[in-house]
Amino acid sequence: MGGESSLARLFRVLRGKGLKVLYGPPLSCKTSLAISFLRHVPPGYRVYVGLGKHCSVARMLSGSASSKCILDFRDEVRFLAEELPGLQEGAFLLYDGFGATLLPLRSVLKESAVARAALFVASSLKMMVRMRAASIVIVTTETARGRPIMYRSLRDLTDVFIHVRRVGDAVSVSLRDANLAEIGVMTIPLEEILTRCSLLGPR
């Protein structure tokens, strides 16, 4: 692997078949990092799903990738049941904003019901990994405990967790197992990410 950049190594992890969770604190460049890779997936194989505030990203990408905007859980269920099964064999899907439609449900449902809803979403995505040999990356924020949102619903279905955080003019990327134990770390210059991403600024 001599000479391979950290970003290229991360892209190799992202492109491999499986369900991955990319997470970190706000403004840690999660979406920019994911989009910088999406640009390198062949047309017809790249799919972007923006949930909640990430609908704005879906609209910006509509000309260069198959994109979907989801604003509430009803739309999310409809997408998972009706549109996701049409995913192309070997596709790469970014599911950006996981939890955005689930967190508002906490005001009307018990925590256990919200957790089951999160498990339904994650299980639906994992099924497409198996049925379509797809690579799916869930992008989400982290809780105050440093875990991905809805971690318990994701833990047993995720092949690798990828934690990102800003460190000065770089992004630190930590590959983690199901228990969030670190299994690898790399540092990527922020400039390298942004020059490969047509969206301006960290997201």
CSV table of C-alpha atoms in Angstrom, one decimal:
chain,number,residue,atom,x,y,z
A,1,MET,CA,0.0,0.0,0.0
A,2,GLY,CA,3.1,2.3,-0.2
A,3,GLY,CA,2.2,5.8,-1.2
A,4,GLU,CA,-1.6,5.3,-0.7
A,5,SER,CA,-3.0,8.4,1.0
A,6,SER,CA,-5.2,8.2,4.2
A,7,LEU,CA,-8.2,9.4,2.2
A,8,ALA,CA,-7.7,6.7,-0.4
A,9,ARG,CA,-7.5,4.1,2.3
A,10,LEU,CA,-10.7,5.4,3.9
A,11,PHE,CA,-12.4,5.3,0.5
A,12,ARG,CA,-11.4,1.7,0.2
A,13,VAL,CA,-13.1,1.0,3.5
A,14,LEU,CA,-16.2,2.9,2.4
A,15,ARG,CA,-16.5,1.2,-0.9
A,16,GLY,CA,-16.3,-2.3,0.4
A,17,LYS,CA,-19.6,-4.2,0.7
A,18,GLY,CA,-21.3,-3.7,4.1
A,19,LEU,CA,-23.1,-1.4,6.5
A,20,LYS,CA,-20.9,1.3,8.0
A,21,VAL,CA,-21.7,4.1,10.4
A,22,LEU,CA,-19.8,7.4,10.0
A,23,TYR,CA,-20.3,9.6,13.1
A,24,GLY,CA,-18.9,12.4,15.1
A,25,PRO,CA,-19.7,15.8,16.7
A,26,PRO,CA,-21.3,18.6,14.7
A,27,LEU,CA,-19.1,20.4,12.2
A,28,SER,CA,-16.6,17.5,12.0
A,29,CYS,CA,-16.9,17.3,8.2
A,30,LYS,CA,-18.9,14.1,8.2
A,31,THR,CA,-21.0,15.0,5.2
A,32,SER,CA,-18.2,16.7,3.3
A,33,LEU,CA,-16.0,13.6,3.8
A,34,ALA,CA,-18.8,11.3,2.6
A,35,ILE,CA,-19.6,13.5,-0.4
A,36,SER,CA,-15.9,13.7,-1.4
A,37,PHE,CA,-16.1,9.9,-1.8
A,38,LEU,CA,-19.5,9.8,-3.5
A,39,ARG,CA,-18.1,11.9,-6.3
A,40,HIS,CA,-15.8,9.0,-7.2
A,41,VAL,CA,-18.5,6.4,-7.5
A,42,PRO,CA,-19.6,5.8,-11.1
A,43,PRO,CA,-22.9,7.4,-12.1
A,44,GLY,CA,-25.8,5.1,-11.7
A,45,TYR,CA,-24.3,3.5,-8.6
A,46,ARG,CA,-24.3,6.5,-6.3
A,47,VAL,CA,-27.3,7.3,-4.2
A,48,TYR,CA,-27.7,10.0,-1.6
A,49,VAL,CA,-30.5,10.1,1.0
A,50,GLY,CA,-30.7,13.3,3.0
A,51,LEU,CA,-32.8,13.3,6.2
A,52,GLY,CA,-34.0,16.4,8.0
A,53,LYS,CA,-31.6,19.3,7.5
A,54,HIS,CA,-29.6,17.3,5.0
A,55,CYS,CA,-32.4,17.6,2.5
A,56,SER,CA,-30.6,20.7,1.3
A,57,VAL,CA,-27.6,18.6,0.4
A,58,ALA,CA,-29.9,16.1,-1.5
A,59,ARG,CA,-31.2,19.0,-3.6
A,60,MET,CA,-27.7,20.2,-4.4
A,61,LEU,CA,-26.7,16.7,-5.5
A,62,SER,CA,-29.8,16.0,-7.6
A,63,GLY,CA,-27.9,16.6,-10.9
A,64,SER,CA,-24.9,14.4,-10.1
A,65,ALA,CA,-26.4,11.5,-8.0
A,66,SER,CA,-29.7,9.8,-7.4
A,67,SER,CA,-30.9,11.7,-4.4
A,68,LYS,CA,-33.8,11.6,-2.0
A,69,CYS,CA,-35.1,14.1,0.6
A,70,ILE,CA,-36.8,12.8,3.7
A,71,LEU,CA,-38.4,15.1,6.2
A,72,ASP,CA,-40.4,12.8,8.5
A,73,PHE,CA,-40.6,9.2,9.6
A,74,ARG,CA,-43.6,8.5,7.4
A,75,ASP,CA,-41.6,9.5,4.4
A,76,GLU,CA,-38.7,7.4,5.7
A,77,VAL,CA,-40.8,4.3,6.0
A,78,ARG,CA,-42.2,4.8,2.5
A,79,PHE,CA,-38.7,5.1,1.1
A,80,LEU,CA,-37.5,2.0,2.9
A,81,ALA,CA,-40.5,-0.1,1.8
A,82,GLU,CA,-41.0,1.2,-1.7
A,83,GLU,CA,-37.9,2.8,-3.1
A,84,LEU,CA,-34.9,1.1,-1.4
A,85,PRO,CA,-35.7,-2.4,-2.8
A,86,GLY,CA,-35.0,-0.9,-6.3
A,87,LEU,CA,-31.4,-0.3,-5.3
A,88,GLN,CA,-28.9,-1.1,-8.0
A,89,GLU,CA,-26.7,-4.2,-7.5
A,90,GLY,CA,-23.4,-3.1,-6.1
A,91,ALA,CA,-24.6,0.5,-5.4
A,92,PHE,CA,-23.1,2.9,-2.9
A,93,LEU,CA,-25.7,4.6,-0.7
A,94,LEU,CA,-25.1,7.5,1.7
A,95,TYR,CA,-27.9,7.7,4.4
A,96,ASP,CA,-27.1,11.1,5.8
A,97,GLY,CA,-28.8,12.3,9.0
A,98,PHE,CA,-29.8,9.0,10.6
A,99,GLY,CA,-32.0,9.8,13.6
A,100,ALA,CA,-33.3,13.1,12.2
A,101,THR,CA,-36.8,11.7,11.8
A,102,LEU,CA,-36.6,9.5,14.9
A,103,LEU,CA,-35.6,11.9,17.7
A,104,PRO,CA,-38.9,14.0,17.3
A,105,LEU,CA,-40.8,10.8,18.0
A,106,ARG,CA,-39.5,10.8,21.6
A,107,SER,CA,-42.1,13.5,22.4
A,108,VAL,CA,-45.0,11.2,21.7
A,109,LEU,CA,-43.6,7.6,22.0
A,110,LYS,CA,-41.8,5.6,24.7
A,111,GLU,CA,-38.0,5.3,24.3
A,112,SER,CA,-38.4,1.6,23.5
A,113,ALA,CA,-40.7,2.3,20.6
A,114,VAL,CA,-38.3,4.8,19.2
A,115,ALA,CA,-35.5,2.3,19.5
A,116,ARG,CA,-37.6,-0.3,17.6
A,117,ALA,CA,-38.2,2.3,14.9
A,118,ALA,CA,-34.4,2.8,14.6
A,119,LEU,CA,-33.8,-0.9,14.5
A,120,PHE,CA,-36.4,-1.2,11.6
A,121,VAL,CA,-34.5,1.5,9.7
A,122,ALA,CA,-31.1,-0.1,10.3
A,123,SER,CA,-32.4,-3.6,9.5
A,124,SER,CA,-33.9,-2.4,6.2
A,125,LEU,CA,-30.6,-1.0,5.2
A,126,LYS,CA,-28.7,-4.1,6.2
A,127,MET,CA,-31.1,-6.2,4.2
A,128,MET,CA,-30.2,-4.2,1.1
A,129,VAL,CA,-26.5,-4.8,1.8
A,130,ARG,CA,-27.1,-8.5,1.7
A,131,MET,CA,-29.6,-8.6,-1.2
A,132,ARG,CA,-27.8,-6.1,-3.5
A,133,ALA,CA,-24.1,-6.5,-2.5
A,134,ALA,CA,-24.3,-2.8,-1.7
A,135,SER,CA,-22.1,-0.5,0.3
A,136,ILE,CA,-24.2,1.6,2.6
A,137,VAL,CA,-22.9,4.4,4.9
A,138,ILE,CA,-25.1,5.8,7.6
A,139,VAL,CA,-24.0,9.3,8.6
A,140,THR,CA,-25.1,10.5,12.0
A,141,THR,CA,-24.0,12.7,14.9
A,142,GLU,CA,-22.8,11.4,18.3
A,143,THR,CA,-24.4,11.7,21.7
A,144,ALA,CA,-22.8,13.3,24.8
A,145,ARG,CA,-21.4,9.9,25.6
A,146,GLY,CA,-19.5,9.8,22.3
A,147,ARG,CA,-21.6,7.1,20.7
A,148,PRO,CA,-23.6,7.3,17.5
A,149,ILE,CA,-27.3,8.2,17.9
A,150,MET,CA,-29.3,5.0,18.4
A,151,TYR,CA,-26.1,3.0,19.0
A,152,ARG,CA,-27.9,0.0,20.5
A,153,SER,CA,-30.0,-0.3,17.4
A,154,LEU,CA,-27.0,-0.1,15.1
A,155,ARG,CA,-24.4,-2.1,17.1
A,156,ASP,CA,-25.2,-5.7,15.9
A,157,LEU,CA,-25.9,-4.7,12.3
A,158,THR,CA,-22.9,-2.5,11.5
A,159,ASP,CA,-19.7,-3.9,10.0
A,160,VAL,CA,-17.5,-1.0,11.0
A,161,PHE,CA,-18.0,2.3,12.9
A,162,ILE,CA,-16.0,5.3,11.6
A,163,HIS,CA,-15.6,8.2,14.1
A,164,VAL,CA,-14.5,11.5,12.8
A,165,ARG,CA,-13.5,14.8,14.5
A,166,ARG,CA,-11.8,18.0,13.5
A,167,VAL,CA,-8.2,18.5,14.8
A,168,GLY,CA,-7.0,21.9,13.6
A,169,ASP,CA,-6.7,21.8,9.8
A,170,ALA,CA,-7.2,18.0,9.6
A,171,VAL,CA,-9.8,15.4,10.3
A,172,SER,CA,-9.0,12.5,12.6
A,173,VAL,CA,-10.6,9.3,11.5
A,174,SER,CA,-10.9,6.3,13.8
A,175,LEU,CA,-12.1,2.9,12.6
A,176,ARG,CA,-13.9,1.1,15.4
A,177,ASP,CA,-15.5,-2.3,16.0
A,178,ALA,CA,-19.0,-3.1,17.3
A,179,ASN,CA,-18.0,-2.2,20.8
A,180,LEU,CA,-16.5,1.1,19.6
A,181,ALA,CA,-13.0,-0.1,20.4
A,182,GLU,CA,-10.4,1.5,18.1
A,183,ILE,CA,-9.0,-0.8,15.4
A,184,GLY,CA,-7.2,1.8,13.2
A,185,VAL,CA,-6.7,5.6,12.9
A,186,MET,CA,-5.7,8.0,10.2
A,187,THR,CA,-5.5,11.7,9.7
A,188,ILE,CA,-6.7,13.5,6.6
A,189,PRO,CA,-5.9,17.1,5.7
A,190,LEU,CA,-9.1,19.1,5.6
A,191,GLU,CA,-8.0,20.8,2.4
A,192,GLU,CA,-7.8,17.4,0.7
A,193,ILE,CA,-11.4,16.6,1.6
A,194,LEU,CA,-12.8,20.0,0.5
A,195,THR,CA,-10.9,20.0,-2.8
A,196,ARG,CA,-12.5,16.6,-3.6
A,197,CYS,CA,-16.0,17.8,-2.5
A,198,SER,CA,-18.0,20.3,-4.6
A,199,LEU,CA,-19.8,21.5,-1.4
A,200,LEU,CA,-18.0,24.4,0.3
A,201,GLY,CA,-17.1,24.2,3.9
A,202,PRO,CA,-17.4,21.5,6.6
A,203,ARG,CA,-20.7,19.9,7.4
